XYZ file of C-alpha atoms in Angstrom:
555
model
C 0.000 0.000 0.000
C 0.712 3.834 -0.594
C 0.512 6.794 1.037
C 0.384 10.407 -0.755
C 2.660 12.188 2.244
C 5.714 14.430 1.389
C 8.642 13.204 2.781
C 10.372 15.193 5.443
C 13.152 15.574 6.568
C 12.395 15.946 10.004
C 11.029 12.484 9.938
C 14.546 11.728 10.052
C 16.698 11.738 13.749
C 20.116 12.050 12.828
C 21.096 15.264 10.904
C 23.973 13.653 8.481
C 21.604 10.233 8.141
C 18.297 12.447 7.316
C 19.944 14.900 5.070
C 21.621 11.514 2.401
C 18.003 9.364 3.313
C 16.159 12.153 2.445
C 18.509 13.198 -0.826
C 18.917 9.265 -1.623
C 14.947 8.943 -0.809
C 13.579 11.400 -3.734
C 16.238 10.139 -6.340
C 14.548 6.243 -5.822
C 11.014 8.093 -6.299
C 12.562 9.768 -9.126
C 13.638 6.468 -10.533
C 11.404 3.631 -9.675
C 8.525 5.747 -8.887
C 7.655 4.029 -5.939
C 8.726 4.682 -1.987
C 11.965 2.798 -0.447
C 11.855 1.690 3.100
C 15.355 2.653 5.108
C 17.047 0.417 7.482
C 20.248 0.926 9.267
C 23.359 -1.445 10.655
C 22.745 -1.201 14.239
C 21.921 -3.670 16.701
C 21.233 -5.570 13.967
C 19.114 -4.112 11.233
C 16.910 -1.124 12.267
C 14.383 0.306 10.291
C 13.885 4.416 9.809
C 10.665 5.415 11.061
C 8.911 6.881 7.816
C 6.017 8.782 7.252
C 5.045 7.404 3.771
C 4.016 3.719 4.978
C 1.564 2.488 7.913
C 3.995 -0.110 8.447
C 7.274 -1.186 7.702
C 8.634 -2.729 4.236
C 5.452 -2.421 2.389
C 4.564 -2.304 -0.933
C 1.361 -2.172 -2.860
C 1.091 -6.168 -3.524
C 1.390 -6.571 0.418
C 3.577 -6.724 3.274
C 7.823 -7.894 2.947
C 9.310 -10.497 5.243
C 10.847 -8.406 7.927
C 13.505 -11.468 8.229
C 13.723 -11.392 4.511
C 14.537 -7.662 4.599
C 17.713 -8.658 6.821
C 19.084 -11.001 5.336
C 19.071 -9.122 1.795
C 20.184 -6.089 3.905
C 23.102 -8.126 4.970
C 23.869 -9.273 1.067
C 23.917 -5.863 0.169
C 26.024 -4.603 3.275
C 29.058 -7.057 2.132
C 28.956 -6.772 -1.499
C 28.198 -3.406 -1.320
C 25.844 -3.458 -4.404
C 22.448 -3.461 -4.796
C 20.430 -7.133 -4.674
C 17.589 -8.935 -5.277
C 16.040 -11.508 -3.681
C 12.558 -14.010 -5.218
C 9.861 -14.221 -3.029
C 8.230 -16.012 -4.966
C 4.629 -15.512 -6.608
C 5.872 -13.354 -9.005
C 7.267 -10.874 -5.732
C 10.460 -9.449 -5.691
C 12.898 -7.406 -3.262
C 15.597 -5.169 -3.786
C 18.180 -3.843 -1.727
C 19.956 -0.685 -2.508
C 22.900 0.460 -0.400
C 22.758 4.586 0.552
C 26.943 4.335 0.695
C 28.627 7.623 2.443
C 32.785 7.622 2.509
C 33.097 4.111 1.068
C 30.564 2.872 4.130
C 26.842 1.733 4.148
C 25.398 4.648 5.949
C 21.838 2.786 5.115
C 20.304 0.150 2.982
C 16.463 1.397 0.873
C 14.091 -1.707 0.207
C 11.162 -2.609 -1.586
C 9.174 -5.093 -2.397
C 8.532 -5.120 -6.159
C 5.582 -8.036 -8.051
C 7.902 -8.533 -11.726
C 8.896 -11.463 -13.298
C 11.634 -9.871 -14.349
C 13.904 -9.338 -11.363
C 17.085 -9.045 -13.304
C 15.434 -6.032 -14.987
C 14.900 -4.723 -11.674
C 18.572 -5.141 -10.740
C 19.947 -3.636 -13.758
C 17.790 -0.494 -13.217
C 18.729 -0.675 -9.916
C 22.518 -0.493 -10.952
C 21.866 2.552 -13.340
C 20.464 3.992 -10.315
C 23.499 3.397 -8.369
C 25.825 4.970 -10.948
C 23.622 7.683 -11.428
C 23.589 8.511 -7.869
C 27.163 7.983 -7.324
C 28.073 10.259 -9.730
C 25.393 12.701 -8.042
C 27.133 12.276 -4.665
C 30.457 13.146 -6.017
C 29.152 16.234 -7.807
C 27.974 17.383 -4.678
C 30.983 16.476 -2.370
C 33.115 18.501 -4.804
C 30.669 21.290 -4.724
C 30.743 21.388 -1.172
C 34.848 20.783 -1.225
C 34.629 24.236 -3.380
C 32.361 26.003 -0.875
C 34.769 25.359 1.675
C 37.415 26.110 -0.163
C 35.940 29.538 -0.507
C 34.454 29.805 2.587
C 38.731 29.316 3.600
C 39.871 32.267 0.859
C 37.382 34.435 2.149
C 38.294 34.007 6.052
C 41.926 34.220 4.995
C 41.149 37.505 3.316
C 39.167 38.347 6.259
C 42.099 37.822 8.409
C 44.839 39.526 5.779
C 42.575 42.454 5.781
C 42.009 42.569 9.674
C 45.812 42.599 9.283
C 46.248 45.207 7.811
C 43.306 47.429 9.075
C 45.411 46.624 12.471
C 48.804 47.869 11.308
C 47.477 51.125 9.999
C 45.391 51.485 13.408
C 48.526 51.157 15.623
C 51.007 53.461 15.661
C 53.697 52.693 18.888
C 55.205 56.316 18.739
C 51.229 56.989 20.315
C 52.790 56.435 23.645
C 49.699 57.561 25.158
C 47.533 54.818 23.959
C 46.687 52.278 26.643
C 45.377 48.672 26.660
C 41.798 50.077 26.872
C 42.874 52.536 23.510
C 44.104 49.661 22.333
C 41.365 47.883 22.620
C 38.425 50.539 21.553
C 40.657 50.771 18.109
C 40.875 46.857 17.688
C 37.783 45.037 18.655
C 35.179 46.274 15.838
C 37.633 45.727 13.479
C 37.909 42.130 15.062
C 34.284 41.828 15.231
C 33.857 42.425 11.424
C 35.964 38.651 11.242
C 34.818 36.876 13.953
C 31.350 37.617 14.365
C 29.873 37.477 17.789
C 27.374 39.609 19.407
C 29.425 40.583 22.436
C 33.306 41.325 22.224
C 34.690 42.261 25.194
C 38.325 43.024 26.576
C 38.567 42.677 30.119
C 41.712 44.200 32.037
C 43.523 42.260 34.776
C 44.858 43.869 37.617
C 46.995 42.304 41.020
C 44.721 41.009 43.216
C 43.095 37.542 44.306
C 41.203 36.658 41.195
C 42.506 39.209 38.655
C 40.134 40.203 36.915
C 39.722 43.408 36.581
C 36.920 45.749 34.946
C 35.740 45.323 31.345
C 37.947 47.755 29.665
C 36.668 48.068 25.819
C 33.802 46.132 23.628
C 32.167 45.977 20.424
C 28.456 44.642 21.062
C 25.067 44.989 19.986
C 24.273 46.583 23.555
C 26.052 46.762 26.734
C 27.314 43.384 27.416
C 26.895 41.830 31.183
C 30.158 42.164 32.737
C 29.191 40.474 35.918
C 28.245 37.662 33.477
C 31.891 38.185 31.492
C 33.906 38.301 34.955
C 32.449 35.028 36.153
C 33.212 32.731 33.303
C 36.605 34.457 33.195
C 36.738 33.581 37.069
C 36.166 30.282 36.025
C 38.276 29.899 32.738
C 40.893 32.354 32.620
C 43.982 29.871 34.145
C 42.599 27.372 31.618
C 43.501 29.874 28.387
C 46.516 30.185 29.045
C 47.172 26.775 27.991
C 45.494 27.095 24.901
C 42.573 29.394 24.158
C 39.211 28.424 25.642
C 36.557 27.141 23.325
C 33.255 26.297 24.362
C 29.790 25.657 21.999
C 26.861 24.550 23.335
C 26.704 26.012 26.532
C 23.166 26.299 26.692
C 22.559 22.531 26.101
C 25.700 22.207 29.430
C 25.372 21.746 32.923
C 26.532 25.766 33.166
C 23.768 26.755 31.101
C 22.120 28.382 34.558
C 25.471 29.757 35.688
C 25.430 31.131 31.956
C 22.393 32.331 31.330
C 21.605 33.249 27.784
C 25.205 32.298 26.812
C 25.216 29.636 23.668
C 28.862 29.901 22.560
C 32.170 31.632 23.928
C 35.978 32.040 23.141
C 38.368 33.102 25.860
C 41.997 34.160 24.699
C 44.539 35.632 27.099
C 46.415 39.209 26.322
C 49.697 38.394 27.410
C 53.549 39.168 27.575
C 55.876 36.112 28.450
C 56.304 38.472 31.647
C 52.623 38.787 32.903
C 48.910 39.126 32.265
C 47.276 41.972 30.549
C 43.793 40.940 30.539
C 41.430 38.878 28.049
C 39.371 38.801 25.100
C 36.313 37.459 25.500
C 33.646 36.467 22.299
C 30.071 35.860 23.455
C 27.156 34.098 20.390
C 28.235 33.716 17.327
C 26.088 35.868 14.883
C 23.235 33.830 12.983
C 21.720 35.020 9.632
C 20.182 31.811 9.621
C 19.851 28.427 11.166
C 19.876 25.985 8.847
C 22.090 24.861 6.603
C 22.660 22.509 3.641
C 25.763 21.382 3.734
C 28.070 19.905 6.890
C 30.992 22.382 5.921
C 28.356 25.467 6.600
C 27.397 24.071 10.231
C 30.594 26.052 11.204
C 28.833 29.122 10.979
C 26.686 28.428 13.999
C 29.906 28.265 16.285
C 33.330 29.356 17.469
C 35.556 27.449 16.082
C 39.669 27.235 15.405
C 39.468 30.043 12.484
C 37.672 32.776 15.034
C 40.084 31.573 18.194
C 43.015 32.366 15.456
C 41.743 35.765 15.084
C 41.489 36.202 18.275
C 44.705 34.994 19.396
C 46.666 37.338 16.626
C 44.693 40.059 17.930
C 46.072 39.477 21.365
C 49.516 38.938 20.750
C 49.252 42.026 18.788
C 47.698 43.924 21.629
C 50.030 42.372 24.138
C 53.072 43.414 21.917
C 52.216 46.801 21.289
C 51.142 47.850 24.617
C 54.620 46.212 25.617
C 56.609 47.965 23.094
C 54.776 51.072 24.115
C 55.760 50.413 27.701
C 59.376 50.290 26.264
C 59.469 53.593 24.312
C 58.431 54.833 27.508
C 61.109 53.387 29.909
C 63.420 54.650 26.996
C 61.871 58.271 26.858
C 62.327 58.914 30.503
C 65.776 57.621 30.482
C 66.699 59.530 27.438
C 65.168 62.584 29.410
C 66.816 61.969 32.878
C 70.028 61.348 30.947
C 69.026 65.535 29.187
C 68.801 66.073 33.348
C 72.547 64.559 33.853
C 74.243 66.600 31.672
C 72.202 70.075 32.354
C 73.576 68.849 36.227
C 76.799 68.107 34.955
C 76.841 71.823 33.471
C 75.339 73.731 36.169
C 77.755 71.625 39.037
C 80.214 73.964 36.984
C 78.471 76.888 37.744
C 76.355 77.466 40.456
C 74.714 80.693 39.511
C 72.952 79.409 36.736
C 71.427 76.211 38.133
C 68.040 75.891 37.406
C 69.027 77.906 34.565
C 68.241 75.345 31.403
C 65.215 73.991 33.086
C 63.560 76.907 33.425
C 64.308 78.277 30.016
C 63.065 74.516 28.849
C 59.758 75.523 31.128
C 59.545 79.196 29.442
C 60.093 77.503 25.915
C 57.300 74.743 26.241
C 54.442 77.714 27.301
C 55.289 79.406 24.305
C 55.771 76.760 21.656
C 52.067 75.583 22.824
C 50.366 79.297 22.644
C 52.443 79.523 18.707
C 50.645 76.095 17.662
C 53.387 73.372 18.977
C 51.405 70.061 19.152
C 52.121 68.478 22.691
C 54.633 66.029 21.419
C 56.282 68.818 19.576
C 56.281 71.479 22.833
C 57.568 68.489 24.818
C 60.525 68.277 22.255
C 61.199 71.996 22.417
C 61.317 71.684 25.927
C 64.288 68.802 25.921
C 66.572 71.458 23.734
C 65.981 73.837 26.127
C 67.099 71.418 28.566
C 70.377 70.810 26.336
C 70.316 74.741 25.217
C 73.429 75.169 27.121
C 75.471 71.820 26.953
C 78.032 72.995 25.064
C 79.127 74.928 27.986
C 80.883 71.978 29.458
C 83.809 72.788 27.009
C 83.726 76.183 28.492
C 86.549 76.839 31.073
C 85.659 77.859 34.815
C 87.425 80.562 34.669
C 84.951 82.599 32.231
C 81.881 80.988 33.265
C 82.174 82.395 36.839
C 84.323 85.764 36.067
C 82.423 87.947 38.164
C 82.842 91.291 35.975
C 82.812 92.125 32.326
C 83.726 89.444 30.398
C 87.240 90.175 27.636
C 86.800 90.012 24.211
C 88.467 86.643 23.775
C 87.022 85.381 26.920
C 83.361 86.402 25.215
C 84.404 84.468 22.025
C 85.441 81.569 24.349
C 81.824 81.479 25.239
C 80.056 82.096 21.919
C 81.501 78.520 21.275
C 79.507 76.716 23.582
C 76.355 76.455 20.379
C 79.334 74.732 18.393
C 80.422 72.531 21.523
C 77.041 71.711 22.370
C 76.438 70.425 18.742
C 79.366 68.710 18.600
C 78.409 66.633 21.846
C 75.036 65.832 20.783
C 75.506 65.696 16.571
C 75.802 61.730 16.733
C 73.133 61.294 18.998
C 70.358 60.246 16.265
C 67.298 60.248 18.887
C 68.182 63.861 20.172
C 68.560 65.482 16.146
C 65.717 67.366 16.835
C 67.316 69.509 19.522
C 70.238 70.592 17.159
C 68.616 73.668 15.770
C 67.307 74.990 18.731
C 70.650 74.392 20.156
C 73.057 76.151 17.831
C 70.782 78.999 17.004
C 69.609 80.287 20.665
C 72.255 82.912 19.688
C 71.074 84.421 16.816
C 69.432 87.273 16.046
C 66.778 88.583 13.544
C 68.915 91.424 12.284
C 71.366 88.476 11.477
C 74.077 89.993 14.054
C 73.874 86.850 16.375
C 76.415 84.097 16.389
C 77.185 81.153 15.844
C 76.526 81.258 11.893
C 74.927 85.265 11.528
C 71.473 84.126 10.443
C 68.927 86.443 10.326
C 64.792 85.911 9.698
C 63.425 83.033 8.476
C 66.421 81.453 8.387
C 66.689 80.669 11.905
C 64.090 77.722 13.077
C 61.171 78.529 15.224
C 62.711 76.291 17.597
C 65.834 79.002 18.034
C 63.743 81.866 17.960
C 61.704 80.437 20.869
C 64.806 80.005 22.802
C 66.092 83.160 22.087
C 63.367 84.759 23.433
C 63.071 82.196 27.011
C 66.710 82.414 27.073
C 67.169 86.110 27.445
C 64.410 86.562 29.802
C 65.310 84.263 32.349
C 69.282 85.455 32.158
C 67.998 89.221 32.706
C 66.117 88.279 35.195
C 68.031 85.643 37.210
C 71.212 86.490 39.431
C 74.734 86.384 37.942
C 78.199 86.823 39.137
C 78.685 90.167 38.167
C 74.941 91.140 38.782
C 71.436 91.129 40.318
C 68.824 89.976 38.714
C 66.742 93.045 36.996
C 62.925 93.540 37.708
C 60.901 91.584 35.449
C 59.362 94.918 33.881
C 62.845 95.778 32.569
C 63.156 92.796 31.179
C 59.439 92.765 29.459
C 60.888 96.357 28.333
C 64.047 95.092 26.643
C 62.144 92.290 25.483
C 59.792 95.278 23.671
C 62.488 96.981 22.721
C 64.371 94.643 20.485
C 60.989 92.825 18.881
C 62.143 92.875 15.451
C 65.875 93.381 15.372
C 67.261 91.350 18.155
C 63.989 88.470 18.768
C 61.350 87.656 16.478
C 58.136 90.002 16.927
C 56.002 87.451 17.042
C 57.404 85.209 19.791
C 57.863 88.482 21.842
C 54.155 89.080 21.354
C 53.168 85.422 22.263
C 55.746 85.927 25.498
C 53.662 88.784 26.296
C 50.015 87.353 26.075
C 51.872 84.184 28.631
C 53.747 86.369 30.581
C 52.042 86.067 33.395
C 52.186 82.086 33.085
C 55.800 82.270 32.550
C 56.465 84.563 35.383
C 54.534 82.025 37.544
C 56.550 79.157 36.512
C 59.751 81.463 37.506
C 58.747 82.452 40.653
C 57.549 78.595 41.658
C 60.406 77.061 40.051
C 62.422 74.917 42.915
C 65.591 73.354 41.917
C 65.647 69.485 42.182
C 67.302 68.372 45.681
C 70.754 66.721 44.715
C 70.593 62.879 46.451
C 73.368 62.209 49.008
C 74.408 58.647 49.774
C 74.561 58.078 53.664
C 78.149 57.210 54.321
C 78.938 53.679 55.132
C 76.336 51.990 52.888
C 77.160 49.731 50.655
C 74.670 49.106 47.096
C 73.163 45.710 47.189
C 73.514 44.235 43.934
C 71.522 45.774 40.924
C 70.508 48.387 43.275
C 71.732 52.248 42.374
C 71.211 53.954 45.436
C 70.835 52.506 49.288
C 69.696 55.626 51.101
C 69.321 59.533 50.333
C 69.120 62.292 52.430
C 66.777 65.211 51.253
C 67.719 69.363 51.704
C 65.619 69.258 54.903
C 68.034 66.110 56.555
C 65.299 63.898 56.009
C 67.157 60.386 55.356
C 64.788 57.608 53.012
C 65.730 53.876 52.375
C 65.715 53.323 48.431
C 65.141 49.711 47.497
């Protein structure tokens, strides 16, 4: 007997069995025009539930020998071809295996009333060549969609990439993991597509974690939600990153609540913990697929952990390298503060001299446009302004009266000296012009070189302005220092001819910043070792004592 119902393939239970039964199902219709009973190898032979007969191994001449659908099941199973098997009054049944990777995934069967069964087994051979050729026409077309499902997450991840390496910049030595991290993850996001993205910090304490610092989402993720599966999984990624599917189908799917899928992936030096990314859901456009190589797009899997991981180490290394150019700033500006000591231990009566001038030189540079970075450059030449002094004897540099002509060309070296300590120094270039032309004038009657305008940087002309003020207005040792409003009235006087008229007007809409930074200005306190102490290893200094006596243990 028949039944009119449309197969479906939810009649089916497994998803890989259903999906070939169902395919192998319509091409027997297609072919013999008649419905095929399923039975699969285990625990014996087991026949498929179907929704197209009342009971199993029908046909329309009557009811099959269950045992005789078996033992041809059996046949077919070991020769792996299809077979046929009398019944007798005119009653015939075939066996044709459903074969999947060289294995019977399934055997169809139906009892057929011919006379002719050898008909029946050549059709049924056509059939199998037919469908084996179908089979492999699909498998390649799926091997293709794979293969382009891989070029396109490659590209994905070359273009990620490279979206990454414009984004950072380490000279930004103001960007932070959580900058880092606000720049990175929609960019990651676009690759790995989960709802919730989140980069969690980790800070020294008991558990670690620390606050959610950055996140690409669809709303505001839960953090409480992100902190306690990184509570519970965080030492676990840094074996290898944590990948769990499924979660709602787990025994944690109360503990996380509304969570299906999630990647963990620790931000890390070799030296220590920087925090975590964390990917919550995969993205869905659509749950049901047609082919097993597309059932990757309803989980995290080893391509989106990759991502992640690269975006990590990248994150890790560049807030490290960051860290580093840093470290090698302030040394490169406490070294600046060595030598400006080193000069002023020479001469007492202009300490606090180049710092100062360095201080009066920043506030300007920022009111004429100076970016921050660029202002904070400026004020490292004025730091150096004066280095070349070292090759200056003592004599001259603390004469306490008028200074000889040849003693006053002694001194107009000190641009030259200065450059000549510094020229090979590639990180401090920048400072060069400021350096040599502090001196010059814009009537072109300064020294070293006589430049005059234009011609002298922005940089020197700043300089020239800071470093006259403070020298009128700071002690010497043939001299006071003069009032301030003598000094703004020189300044006035030789806008134009001596300093650039527009740096004196920018000195004058600061002054009274300038004049605040003079009058605060305290010289650093020079550290004294307490006598008797000895440096433990890899340890510069054992004890200081401050101006005020005060003595303090350094570690």
């Amino acid at each position: 007997m028949t039944q009119s119902a449309t197969v479906s393939e939810q009649a089916f239970p497994a998803v890989s069995q259903g999906t070939l039964c169902f395919a192998a199902a319509e091409s027997l219709k297609e072919t013999f025009a008649k419905r095929f009973d399923f039975w699969f190898p285990a625990d014996g032979w087991q026949l498929l539930p179907s929704p197209w007969h009342d009971c199993a191994a029908g046909s329309d001449d009557g009811l099959a020998d269950i045992a005789a659908c078996h033992q041809l099941c059996e046949s077919v199973r070991v020769r792996l071809q299809p077979a046929v098997e009398r019944l007798g009054n005119s009653q015939s049944l075939l066996g044709i295996p459903v074969i999947e990777q060289g294995r019977i995934s399934a055997v169809a069967t139906r009892q057929f009333a011919t006379d002719s069964p050898e008909l029946l087994l050549q059709l049924a051979n056509v059939f199998m060549q037919r469908w084996s050729e179908k089979e492999e026409y699909r498998r390649l077309k799926d091997e293709n969609c794979a293969l382009a499902e891989q070029v396109s997450q490659d590209f994905e991840e070359l273009m990620f990439l490279r979206a990454i390496a414009t984004e950072m910049d380490v000279s930004d030595t103001t960007a932070g993991l959580e900058t880092l991290g606000m720049r990175m993850l929609n960019l990651l996001n676009d690759s790995i597509h989960a709802k919730t993205l989140v980069l969690v910090g980790a800070q020294p304490s008991v558990d670690h974690i620390g606050e959610v610092a950055a996140w690409a989402s669809e709303g505001e993720p839960d953090f409480e939600l992100c902190r306690a599966i990184l509570r519970d999984l965080a030492e676990e990624s840094h074996q290898q990153p944590v990948v769990r599917n499924r979660v709602h189908e787990s025994e944690n799917a109360l503990r996380y609540a509304g969570v299906r899928e999630f990647i963990i992936v620790p931000v890390a030096t070799e030296e220590r913990t920087l925090g975590w990314l964390l990917a919550l859901n995969r993205k869905r456009n659509r749950d049901d697929f047609d082919a097993s190589w597309q059932l990757n797009q309803l989980e995290f899997g080893t391509h989106e952990a990759s991502l992640m991981q690269t975006a990590a180490s990248i994150m890790a290394s560049q807030t490290s390298n960051i860290e580093l150019v840093c470290e090698k700033e302030e040394l490169l500006v406490e070294m600046v503060r060595a030598l400006v000591t080193a000069i002023e231990a020479k001469d007492t009566y202009t300490c606090g001299h180049s710092e100062r001038v360095a201080s009066y030189g920043r506030c300007l540079a920022l009111h004429l446009g100076y970016t921050v970075e660029e202002a904070d450059r400026l004020y490292l030449t004025g730091l150096l302004h004066d280095v070349g002094k070292i090759g200056v004897s003592d004599a001259t540099l603390k004469k306490p009266g008028r200074l000889s002509d040849d003693e006053f060309t002694e001194i107009k070296r000190h641009p030259d000296e200065g450059w000549a300590i510094l020229h090979k120094l590639k990180p401090l270039d920048y400072v060069l012009p400021g350096l040599l032309q502090h001196h010059e004038r814009i009537d072109g009657q300064g020294y070293p070189d006589g430049l005059a305008g234009d011609e002298i940087s922005l940089d020197g002309r700043i300089l020239s302005v800071a470093d006259a003020y403070d020298a009128m207005t700071s002690d010497r040792p043939y001299r006071d220092g003069m009032p301030t409003e003598k000094a703004e009235a020189i300044l006035e006087d030789g806008a134009g001819t001596q300093w650039d008229a527009d740096v004196v007007a920018a000195f004058f809409e600061v002054r009274e910043e300038i004049n605040h930074i003079r009058k605060t200005y305290q010289p650093r306190a020079k550290p004294v070792r307490a006598s008797g102490q000895s440096l433990p290893q890899g340890c510069q200094m054992s004890q200081v004592e401050t101006d005020d006596g005060e003595v303090l243990a350094w570690s």
